[in-house]
């Protein structure tokens, strides 16, 4: 029980007057629920967390398998689809055998999961469409949440499933319909006010036509962030199997340490620049509604993790991150000199080919920018050539330093530059936000640059 206290310190503290029930939203990713043992482990972490909302991903590997099944349907290969379903179902049978103690619950879970597999088989008999694929893929989260809910029941916990398909909706632009989510989620919680714990699916939702849809790969974090933000949670916890965001990439640099506090903006920069732990758009709702996000580790639950909130630690450099596969494009033109409208023409070409620009630096006679998607590069290059001389550098890496880089602070940009004294730097971008300075370097210099920055800055 003492263990539980650590995680549930906010649970069921009813505020005297307003009777606001304080709660958290806790999201567990695919690996955290990836086996019977891991599901039991999460069960222990949430068992005592009364009134919290638990958002689950599909068991790891399941979403990919379901996409493969849908791919077989698309190719008209029904035999392959049914083989893949067999294999997946066997995995779930094993999980059930390992997860439940009693025959009663084994039977209940088998019945539920078999029912879902029967629905899946019926889906694979239909003609392929994108909508069908989304229906197939949604089964992953439906299965993991059912398994967890039954596991909690077997432990004697009064948990309920709230179907995400009833409370999460996206609009015609694919954006979350916040008014709908807020209203329907509150309604669902009120209707089940007696429950101790609420379990729901991450990732899946309906669209404006009422069809089953999703928030795109990795979207469970987004679900958690939306629910936490719109229901006014005390905190959104994202549980993975690393102890938060690190101050550098542990794959290349020894002795990295978790960063305990980050501003939302710092976290967004790091998320884009390679810290895979959190998708940048996912934390937007939390940020807008000022709900802190805490990254925690299921393998080491008492570790402090990383707390992301709207608070900046002054005068601190927090972390270094890198993004690979960057292409730099330089456009040099005499016509740029003292002319206006040149950049507009450049940007319009990128807009036309739906390619986003990440870094940009300009001089009076040229502009350099970077992209991370080469799909339309030949066409972009051809059109840019009409504006000036185009040079392309491939296999580049953006290294970014994140922290309190407000321009009036002195010395931080100098320290970063000093660290990279012996590394050839192609571009530098500073002042775009108060939180970052970015360097574009060659791929072969990346590890050296990351190590040098860690050595000099931390
Ligand atoms: N299951 C989905 C995926 O694998 C969503 C998620 O895990 O966040 O992308
Ligand atoms: Mg994920």
Short mmCIF file of C-alpha atoms and ligand atoms in Angstrom, two decimals:
data_model
loop_
_atom_site.label_atom_id
_atom_site.label_comp_id
_atom_site.label_asym_id
_atom_site.label_seq_id
_atom_site.Cartn_x
_atom_site.Cartn_y
_atom_site.Cartn_z
CA UNK A 1 0.00 0.00 0.00
CA UNK A 2 2.84 2.41 0.70
CA UNK A 3 3.92 1.88 -2.87
CA UNK A 4 0.55 3.03 -4.12
CA UNK A 5 0.62 6.14 -1.99
CA UNK A 6 3.51 7.50 -3.98
CA UNK A 7 1.45 7.53 -7.15
CA UNK A 8 -1.92 8.47 -5.83
CA UNK A 9 -1.17 11.38 -3.58
CA UNK A 10 -3.86 13.48 -5.21
CA UNK A 11 -6.53 10.84 -5.40
CA UNK A 12 -9.98 11.47 -3.95
CA UNK A 13 -9.09 14.59 -2.04
CA UNK A 14 -12.43 16.22 -2.33
CA UNK A 15 -12.13 19.94 -1.95
CA UNK A 16 -14.49 20.97 0.82
CA UNK A 17 -16.61 23.58 -0.87
CA UNK A 18 -16.47 23.02 -4.62
CA UNK A 19 -16.48 19.21 -4.25
CA UNK A 20 -14.08 19.09 -7.16
CA UNK A 21 -12.66 15.62 -7.35
CA UNK A 22 -8.96 15.84 -7.97
CA UNK A 23 -7.70 13.35 -10.46
CA UNK A 24 -4.94 12.54 -12.86
CA UNK A 25 -4.87 11.09 -16.33
CA UNK A 26 -2.32 8.28 -16.62
CA UNK A 27 -1.28 6.95 -19.98
CA UNK A 28 0.57 3.68 -20.46
CA UNK A 29 2.14 2.91 -23.83
CA UNK A 30 2.32 -0.32 -25.80
CA UNK A 31 5.41 -1.76 -24.13
CA UNK A 32 3.99 -0.97 -20.68
CA UNK A 33 1.06 -3.29 -21.44
CA UNK A 34 3.02 -5.56 -23.79
CA UNK A 35 2.69 -8.85 -21.87
CA UNK A 36 0.72 -10.45 -19.05
CA UNK A 37 3.49 -9.54 -16.66
CA UNK A 38 3.61 -5.92 -17.79
CA UNK A 39 -0.17 -5.59 -17.56
CA UNK A 40 -0.01 -6.88 -13.99
CA UNK A 41 2.73 -4.39 -13.27
CA UNK A 42 0.57 -1.50 -14.52
CA UNK A 43 -2.32 -2.95 -12.54
CA UNK A 44 -0.23 -2.55 -9.38
CA UNK A 45 0.60 1.03 -10.26
CA UNK A 46 -3.01 2.08 -10.80
CA UNK A 47 -4.89 -0.19 -8.41
CA UNK A 48 -5.16 2.38 -5.63
CA UNK A 49 -5.52 5.49 -7.78
CA UNK A 50 -9.15 6.26 -7.15
CA UNK A 51 -11.00 8.40 -9.68
CA UNK A 52 -8.05 8.60 -12.05
CA UNK A 53 -8.47 8.07 -15.78
CA UNK A 54 -6.17 5.48 -17.30
CA UNK A 55 -5.48 5.71 -21.04
CA UNK A 56 -3.95 2.64 -22.69
CA UNK A 57 -2.24 1.94 -25.99
CA UNK A 58 -2.59 -1.38 -27.75
CA UNK A 59 -0.18 -4.12 -26.59
CA UNK A 60 3.13 -3.52 -28.36
CA UNK A 61 3.21 -5.02 -31.85
CA UNK A 62 -0.57 -5.23 -32.12
CA UNK A 63 -1.14 -2.02 -34.10
CA UNK A 64 1.51 -3.12 -36.60
CA UNK A 65 -0.07 -6.58 -36.88
CA UNK A 66 -3.50 -5.07 -37.44
CA UNK A 67 -2.08 -2.83 -40.17
CA UNK A 68 -0.54 -5.87 -41.76
CA UNK A 69 -3.89 -7.64 -41.65
CA UNK A 70 -5.53 -4.66 -43.26
CA UNK A 71 -2.72 -4.60 -45.86
CA UNK A 72 -3.50 -8.22 -46.75
CA UNK A 73 -7.17 -7.31 -47.19
CA UNK A 74 -6.12 -4.44 -49.46
CA UNK A 75 -4.16 -6.87 -51.63
CA UNK A 76 -7.14 -9.22 -51.69
CA UNK A 77 -5.05 -11.86 -49.89
CA UNK A 78 -7.71 -13.24 -47.55
CA UNK A 79 -5.64 -16.32 -46.74
CA UNK A 80 -2.78 -14.21 -45.45
CA UNK A 81 -5.20 -12.03 -43.46
CA UNK A 82 -6.65 -15.03 -41.70
CA UNK A 83 -3.20 -16.50 -40.97
CA UNK A 84 -2.14 -13.20 -39.41
CA UNK A 85 -5.32 -13.13 -37.34
CA UNK A 86 -4.60 -16.69 -36.09
CA UNK A 87 -1.11 -15.69 -34.99
CA UNK A 88 -2.35 -12.58 -33.23
CA UNK A 89 -5.16 -14.44 -31.51
CA UNK A 90 -2.67 -17.02 -30.20
CA UNK A 91 -0.69 -14.20 -28.63
CA UNK A 92 -3.79 -12.96 -26.85
CA UNK A 93 -4.64 -16.48 -25.64
CA UNK A 94 -1.17 -16.70 -24.10
CA UNK A 95 -1.61 -13.33 -22.48
CA UNK A 96 -4.93 -14.37 -20.98
CA UNK A 97 -3.42 -17.62 -19.67
CA UNK A 98 -0.64 -15.66 -17.97
CA UNK A 99 -2.68 -12.74 -16.71
CA UNK A 100 -5.66 -14.08 -14.76
CA UNK A 101 -5.57 -16.19 -11.61
CA UNK A 102 -9.04 -17.68 -11.72
CA UNK A 103 -10.82 -19.83 -14.28
CA UNK A 104 -13.75 -17.46 -14.04
CA UNK A 105 -11.73 -14.51 -15.28
CA UNK A 106 -9.86 -16.56 -17.86
CA UNK A 107 -13.24 -17.53 -19.28
CA UNK A 108 -14.57 -13.97 -19.18
CA UNK A 109 -11.49 -12.60 -20.93
CA UNK A 110 -11.48 -15.38 -23.52
CA UNK A 111 -15.09 -14.65 -24.33
CA UNK A 112 -14.43 -10.92 -24.72
CA UNK A 113 -11.27 -11.31 -26.80
CA UNK A 114 -12.76 -14.07 -28.99
CA UNK A 115 -15.70 -11.78 -29.65
CA UNK A 116 -13.35 -9.03 -30.80
CA UNK A 117 -11.46 -11.47 -33.06
CA UNK A 118 -14.75 -12.58 -34.58
CA UNK A 119 -15.56 -8.95 -35.36
CA UNK A 120 -12.10 -8.62 -36.86
CA UNK A 121 -12.67 -11.65 -39.11
CA UNK A 122 -15.98 -10.20 -40.24
CA UNK A 123 -14.21 -6.93 -41.11
CA UNK A 124 -11.61 -8.72 -43.22
CA UNK A 125 -14.42 -10.19 -45.33
CA UNK A 126 -15.38 -6.70 -46.45
CA UNK A 127 -13.92 -4.71 -49.34
CA UNK A 128 -10.89 -2.66 -48.45
CA UNK A 129 -11.24 1.04 -47.74
CA UNK A 130 -9.34 3.50 -45.59
CA UNK A 131 -12.32 3.55 -43.23
CA UNK A 132 -12.13 -0.24 -42.94
CA UNK A 133 -8.45 -0.05 -42.10
CA UNK A 134 -9.21 2.33 -39.27
CA UNK A 135 -11.88 0.00 -37.92
CA UNK A 136 -9.42 -2.89 -37.99
CA UNK A 137 -6.65 -0.91 -36.30
CA UNK A 138 -8.99 0.27 -33.52
CA UNK A 139 -9.29 -3.30 -32.20
CA UNK A 140 -5.83 -3.09 -30.60
CA UNK A 141 -6.73 -0.52 -27.98
CA UNK A 142 -10.13 -2.11 -27.46
CA UNK A 143 -8.42 -5.40 -26.58
CA UNK A 144 -5.77 -3.98 -24.24
CA UNK A 145 -8.31 -1.94 -22.27
CA UNK A 146 -10.65 -4.91 -21.92
CA UNK A 147 -7.82 -7.09 -20.64
CA UNK A 148 -6.81 -4.45 -18.10
CA UNK A 149 -10.33 -3.77 -16.94
CA UNK A 150 -10.98 -7.47 -16.30
CA UNK A 151 -7.64 -7.79 -14.54
CA UNK A 152 -8.62 -4.94 -12.20
CA UNK A 153 -12.01 -6.57 -11.58
CA UNK A 154 -10.26 -9.79 -10.65
CA UNK A 155 -8.24 -7.77 -8.13
CA UNK A 156 -11.51 -6.52 -6.69
CA UNK A 157 -11.27 -3.00 -8.06
CA UNK A 158 -14.39 -1.25 -9.22
CA UNK A 159 -13.05 0.01 -12.56
CA UNK A 160 -15.14 0.81 -15.62
CA UNK A 161 -14.40 1.08 -19.31
CA UNK A 162 -15.26 4.35 -20.97
CA UNK A 163 -15.33 3.74 -24.73
CA UNK A 164 -13.10 6.33 -26.39
CA UNK A 165 -15.31 5.98 -29.47
CA UNK A 166 -18.05 7.70 -27.49
CA UNK A 167 -16.05 10.54 -26.01
CA UNK A 168 -13.29 11.43 -28.50
CA UNK A 169 -14.12 12.96 -31.86
CA UNK A 170 -12.16 14.76 -34.54
CA UNK A 171 -13.60 17.41 -36.86
CA UNK A 172 -13.51 17.58 -40.65
CA UNK A 173 -9.91 18.86 -40.53
CA UNK A 174 -8.79 15.92 -38.42
CA UNK A 175 -8.45 18.19 -35.38
CA UNK A 176 -9.86 17.16 -32.01
CA UNK A 177 -13.34 18.55 -31.40
CA UNK A 178 -12.62 19.92 -27.95
CA UNK A 179 -16.16 21.05 -27.17
CA UNK A 180 -17.50 17.58 -27.94
CA UNK A 181 -14.76 15.76 -26.02
CA UNK A 182 -15.16 17.95 -22.97
CA UNK A 183 -18.94 17.54 -22.88
CA UNK A 184 -19.07 13.81 -23.62
CA UNK A 185 -16.19 12.86 -21.34
CA UNK A 186 -17.76 14.73 -18.42
CA UNK A 187 -21.10 13.10 -19.17
CA UNK A 188 -19.52 9.63 -19.21
CA UNK A 189 -17.72 10.22 -15.91
CA UNK A 190 -20.89 11.55 -14.28
CA UNK A 191 -22.87 8.54 -15.48
CA UNK A 192 -20.36 6.26 -13.76
CA UNK A 193 -19.66 8.37 -10.71
CA UNK A 194 -19.56 5.31 -8.44
CA UNK A 195 -16.61 3.76 -10.20
CA UNK A 196 -13.18 3.89 -8.58
CA UNK A 197 -11.11 4.00 -11.73
CA UNK A 198 -11.80 4.77 -15.36
CA UNK A 199 -10.10 2.96 -18.22
CA UNK A 200 -10.22 4.23 -21.79
CA UNK A 201 -8.53 3.66 -25.13
CA UNK A 202 -5.85 5.98 -26.41
CA UNK A 203 -5.46 6.73 -30.12
CA UNK A 204 -8.94 5.78 -31.36
CA UNK A 205 -11.86 8.15 -31.95
CA UNK A 206 -14.65 8.92 -34.37
CA UNK A 207 -14.64 11.50 -37.12
CA UNK A 208 -17.24 14.10 -38.05
CA UNK A 209 -19.14 11.48 -40.04
CA UNK A 210 -19.30 9.21 -37.01
CA UNK A 211 -16.91 6.68 -38.55
CA UNK A 212 -14.16 5.05 -36.53
CA UNK A 213 -10.95 7.00 -36.94
CA UNK A 214 -7.77 7.66 -34.99
CA UNK A 215 -5.34 10.36 -33.88
CA UNK A 216 -2.51 8.85 -35.97
CA UNK A 217 0.37 6.62 -34.92
CA UNK A 218 1.50 7.26 -31.38
CA UNK A 219 -1.78 9.08 -30.76
CA UNK A 220 -2.41 7.68 -27.29
CA UNK A 221 -0.35 10.47 -25.77
CA UNK A 222 -2.62 12.88 -27.58
CA UNK A 223 -5.73 11.26 -26.09
CA UNK A 224 -4.24 11.54 -22.61
CA UNK A 225 -3.27 15.14 -23.14
CA UNK A 226 -6.72 16.05 -24.47
CA UNK A 227 -8.61 14.35 -21.66
CA UNK A 228 -6.32 15.75 -18.99
CA UNK A 229 -6.58 19.25 -20.41
CA UNK A 230 -10.32 19.26 -21.02
CA UNK A 231 -11.27 17.62 -17.73
CA UNK A 232 -8.94 19.85 -15.73
CA UNK A 233 -6.78 17.04 -14.33
CA UNK A 234 -4.16 17.85 -11.71
CA UNK A 235 -1.56 16.24 -13.91
CA UNK A 236 -1.15 14.08 -16.99
CA UNK A 237 1.24 11.20 -16.51
CA UNK A 238 2.85 9.57 -19.53
CA UNK A 239 4.32 6.24 -18.49
CA UNK A 240 6.93 4.66 -20.76
CA UNK A 241 10.00 2.57 -20.13
CA UNK A 242 12.57 5.34 -19.81
CA UNK A 243 13.02 7.64 -16.85
CA UNK A 244 11.97 10.85 -18.57
CA UNK A 245 13.71 13.08 -21.08
CA UNK A 246 17.49 12.97 -20.87
CA UNK A 247 19.84 15.90 -21.27
CA UNK A 248 21.46 14.25 -24.29
CA UNK A 249 21.05 11.16 -26.43
CA UNK A 250 22.03 8.13 -24.28
CA UNK A 251 22.75 6.09 -27.42
CA UNK A 252 25.72 8.31 -28.23
CA UNK A 253 26.71 10.06 -25.05
CA UNK A 254 27.68 8.42 -21.79
CA UNK A 255 26.44 9.62 -18.43
CA UNK A 256 23.34 11.48 -19.60
CA UNK A 257 20.89 12.34 -16.84
CA UNK A 258 17.13 12.86 -16.80
CA UNK A 259 15.97 16.46 -16.94
CA UNK A 260 13.58 16.96 -14.02
CA UNK A 261 11.85 20.15 -15.12
CA UNK A 262 11.06 21.50 -18.56
CA UNK A 263 8.97 24.35 -19.87
CA UNK A 264 6.36 23.22 -22.42
CA UNK A 265 8.29 25.11 -25.11
CA UNK A 266 11.54 23.40 -24.23
CA UNK A 267 9.82 20.02 -24.33
CA UNK A 268 8.29 20.82 -27.72
CA UNK A 269 11.71 21.74 -29.14
CA UNK A 270 13.25 18.55 -27.77
CA UNK A 271 10.38 16.42 -28.99
CA UNK A 272 10.83 17.67 -32.53
CA UNK A 273 14.59 17.43 -32.41
CA UNK A 274 14.78 13.75 -31.82
CA UNK A 275 13.73 13.09 -28.24
CA UNK A 276 11.29 10.41 -29.38
CA UNK A 277 9.61 10.09 -26.03
CA UNK A 278 6.84 12.57 -26.73
CA UNK A 279 5.16 13.74 -29.90
CA UNK A 280 5.28 17.56 -30.11
CA UNK A 281 1.62 18.15 -30.92
CA UNK A 282 0.51 15.86 -28.12
CA UNK A 283 1.37 18.25 -25.37
CA UNK A 284 -0.35 21.26 -26.94
CA UNK A 285 -3.74 20.79 -25.24
CA UNK A 286 -2.04 20.30 -21.87
CA UNK A 287 -0.02 23.40 -22.40
CA UNK A 288 -2.98 25.52 -23.45
CA UNK A 289 -5.00 24.42 -20.44
CA UNK A 290 -2.01 24.68 -18.16
CA UNK A 291 -2.05 21.07 -16.97
CA UNK A 292 1.42 19.73 -16.12
CA UNK A 293 2.66 16.62 -17.92
CA UNK A 294 4.92 14.20 -16.08
CA UNK A 295 6.97 11.54 -17.86
CA UNK A 296 7.42 8.44 -15.72
CA UNK A 297 9.00 5.02 -16.01
CA UNK A 298 7.03 1.82 -15.40
CA UNK A 299 10.31 -0.07 -14.89
CA UNK A 300 11.37 2.32 -12.13
CA UNK A 301 8.16 3.90 -10.80
CA UNK A 302 9.73 5.83 -7.97
CA UNK A 303 12.14 7.72 -10.26
CA UNK A 304 11.32 11.42 -10.45
CA UNK A 305 10.95 11.53 -14.23
CA UNK A 306 10.43 14.79 -16.11
CA UNK A 307 7.83 17.36 -15.19
CA UNK A 308 6.74 19.59 -18.07
CA UNK A 309 4.83 22.73 -17.18
CA UNK A 310 4.48 26.43 -17.99
CA UNK A 311 7.39 27.37 -15.80
CA UNK A 312 10.90 28.19 -16.91
CA UNK A 313 13.95 27.49 -14.85
CA UNK A 314 15.99 30.66 -15.27
CA UNK A 315 19.57 30.66 -16.52
CA UNK A 316 19.75 26.95 -17.21
CA UNK A 317 20.67 24.98 -20.29
CA UNK A 318 18.55 21.86 -20.15
CA UNK A 319 19.36 19.48 -22.92
CA UNK A 320 20.91 18.76 -26.27
CA UNK A 321 19.20 16.80 -29.04
CA UNK A 322 19.83 15.97 -32.67
CA UNK A 323 17.70 15.33 -35.73
CA UNK A 324 19.06 13.23 -38.58
CA UNK A 325 18.38 13.14 -42.30
CA UNK A 326 18.27 16.84 -42.82
CA UNK A 327 18.75 18.39 -46.24
CA UNK A 328 20.08 21.91 -46.52
CA UNK A 329 19.13 24.05 -49.49
CA UNK A 330 20.88 27.31 -50.35
CA UNK A 331 19.47 29.77 -52.85
CA UNK A 332 21.85 32.54 -53.87
CA UNK A 333 20.64 35.37 -55.98
CA UNK A 334 21.81 38.83 -56.92
CA UNK A 335 18.13 39.61 -57.22
CA UNK A 336 17.73 39.24 -53.48
CA UNK A 337 19.93 42.26 -52.86
CA UNK A 338 17.78 45.15 -51.66
CA UNK A 339 14.69 43.50 -53.14
CA UNK A 340 11.48 42.67 -51.36
CA UNK A 341 9.25 39.68 -52.01
CA UNK A 342 12.11 37.27 -52.66
CA UNK A 343 11.51 35.14 -49.57
CA UNK A 344 7.81 35.02 -50.35
CA UNK A 345 8.59 33.44 -53.71
CA UNK A 346 10.88 30.91 -52.05
CA UNK A 347 8.34 29.99 -49.38
CA UNK A 348 5.54 29.64 -51.90
CA UNK A 349 7.45 26.87 -53.65
CA UNK A 350 7.74 24.92 -50.40
CA UNK A 351 4.08 25.52 -49.67
CA UNK A 352 3.11 24.29 -53.13
CA UNK A 353 4.97 21.03 -52.52
CA UNK A 354 3.72 20.69 -48.93
CA UNK A 355 7.22 20.56 -47.51
CA UNK A 356 7.86 22.18 -44.18
CA UNK A 357 10.94 24.24 -43.52
CA UNK A 358 12.67 23.70 -40.19
CA UNK A 359 15.67 25.98 -39.97
CA UNK A 360 16.30 29.14 -41.92
CA UNK A 361 19.11 31.68 -42.10
CA UNK A 362 19.43 34.58 -44.47
CA UNK A 363 22.03 37.00 -45.71
CA UNK A 364 21.59 39.88 -48.11
CA UNK A 365 22.44 37.71 -51.12
CA UNK A 366 21.23 34.30 -50.15
CA UNK A 367 19.00 32.17 -48.02
CA UNK A 368 19.69 28.73 -46.56
CA UNK A 369 17.00 26.51 -45.18
CA UNK A 370 16.50 22.91 -44.15
CA UNK A 371 13.86 20.27 -44.78
CA UNK A 372 13.46 16.79 -43.33
CA UNK A 373 11.43 15.30 -46.15
CA UNK A 374 12.96 14.93 -49.62
CA UNK A 375 9.88 13.56 -51.30
CA UNK A 376 9.33 16.59 -53.51
CA UNK A 377 12.90 17.82 -53.61
CA UNK A 378 13.50 17.41 -57.38
CA UNK A 379 10.47 19.57 -58.18
CA UNK A 380 11.33 22.08 -55.46
CA UNK A 381 14.88 22.32 -56.77
CA UNK A 382 13.71 22.86 -60.34
CA UNK A 383 11.44 25.76 -59.33
CA UNK A 384 13.99 27.31 -56.97
CA UNK A 385 16.55 27.30 -59.80
CA UNK A 386 14.43 29.92 -61.52
CA UNK A 387 15.07 32.26 -58.58
CA UNK A 388 18.82 31.79 -58.22
CA UNK A 389 21.69 29.34 -57.87
CA UNK A 390 20.66 26.35 -55.79
CA UNK A 391 23.08 24.22 -53.74
CA UNK A 392 21.95 21.13 -51.87
CA UNK A 393 23.73 19.44 -48.96
CA UNK A 394 22.41 16.06 -47.95
CA UNK A 395 22.98 13.91 -44.84
CA UNK A 396 23.08 16.81 -42.47
CA UNK A 397 22.05 16.84 -38.82
CA UNK A 398 20.44 19.56 -36.73
CA UNK A 399 21.86 19.70 -33.24
CA UNK A 400 19.87 21.86 -30.89
CA UNK A 401 20.60 23.19 -27.46
CA UNK A 402 17.51 23.85 -25.36
CA UNK A 403 17.17 25.98 -22.27
CA UNK A 404 16.68 29.54 -21.08
CA UNK A 405 18.11 31.19 -24.19
CA UNK A 406 16.36 34.50 -23.81
CA UNK A 407 18.47 36.93 -25.84
CA UNK A 408 19.40 39.29 -23.02
CA UNK A 409 21.06 36.45 -21.13
CA UNK A 410 24.75 36.52 -21.76
CA UNK A 411 27.18 33.73 -22.43
CA UNK A 412 25.00 30.73 -23.27
CA UNK A 413 25.20 31.01 -27.04
CA UNK A 414 28.92 31.66 -26.70
CA UNK A 415 29.32 28.53 -24.57
CA UNK A 416 27.53 26.40 -27.18
CA UNK A 417 29.64 27.86 -29.98
CA UNK A 418 32.81 27.39 -27.98
CA UNK A 419 31.92 23.71 -27.47
CA UNK A 420 31.68 23.30 -31.25
CA UNK A 421 34.90 25.15 -31.93
CA UNK A 422 36.38 22.20 -33.87
CA UNK A 423 33.23 21.11 -35.70
CA UNK A 424 32.40 22.53 -39.14
CA UNK A 425 29.02 24.28 -38.82
CA UNK A 426 26.89 24.82 -41.93
CA UNK A 427 24.12 26.98 -40.39
CA UNK A 428 23.28 28.53 -37.02
CA UNK A 429 19.80 29.53 -35.94
CA UNK A 430 19.25 31.57 -32.81
CA UNK A 431 16.55 33.95 -31.65
CA UNK A 432 13.62 32.14 -33.27
CA UNK A 433 12.39 31.29 -29.81
CA UNK A 434 13.66 32.04 -26.33
CA UNK A 435 14.42 28.41 -25.82
CA UNK A 436 16.79 27.15 -28.44
CA UNK A 437 19.87 27.53 -30.53
CA UNK A 438 20.34 25.14 -33.45
CA UNK A 439 23.38 24.13 -35.45
CA UNK A 440 23.43 22.34 -38.77
CA UNK A 441 26.41 20.02 -39.09
CA UNK A 442 27.51 16.98 -41.13
CA UNK A 443 26.21 13.56 -40.19
CA UNK A 444 29.74 12.31 -39.51
CA UNK A 445 30.27 15.04 -36.90
CA UNK A 446 27.08 14.38 -34.97
CA UNK A 447 28.36 12.12 -32.19
CA UNK A 448 31.40 14.30 -31.64
CA UNK A 449 29.21 17.42 -31.45
CA UNK A 450 26.76 15.83 -29.00
CA UNK A 451 29.62 14.72 -26.75
CA UNK A 452 31.36 18.09 -26.89
CA UNK A 453 28.15 19.93 -26.02
CA UNK A 454 27.47 17.64 -23.05
CA UNK A 455 31.04 18.03 -21.86
CA UNK A 456 31.02 21.83 -22.09
CA UNK A 457 27.46 22.59 -21.03
CA UNK A 458 26.63 20.13 -18.25
N1 LIG B 1 -1.33 1.92 -30.80
C1 LIG B 1 -1.07 3.10 -31.55
C2 LIG B 1 0.29 3.00 -32.22
O1 LIG B 1 0.96 2.00 -32.09
C3 LIG B 1 -1.17 4.34 -30.73
C4 LIG B 1 -0.18 4.46 -29.60
O2 LIG B 1 0.38 3.47 -29.16
O3 LIG B 1 0.02 5.58 -29.13
O4 LIG B 1 0.67 3.91 -32.90
MG1 LIG B 2 3.71 5.71 -28.01
#
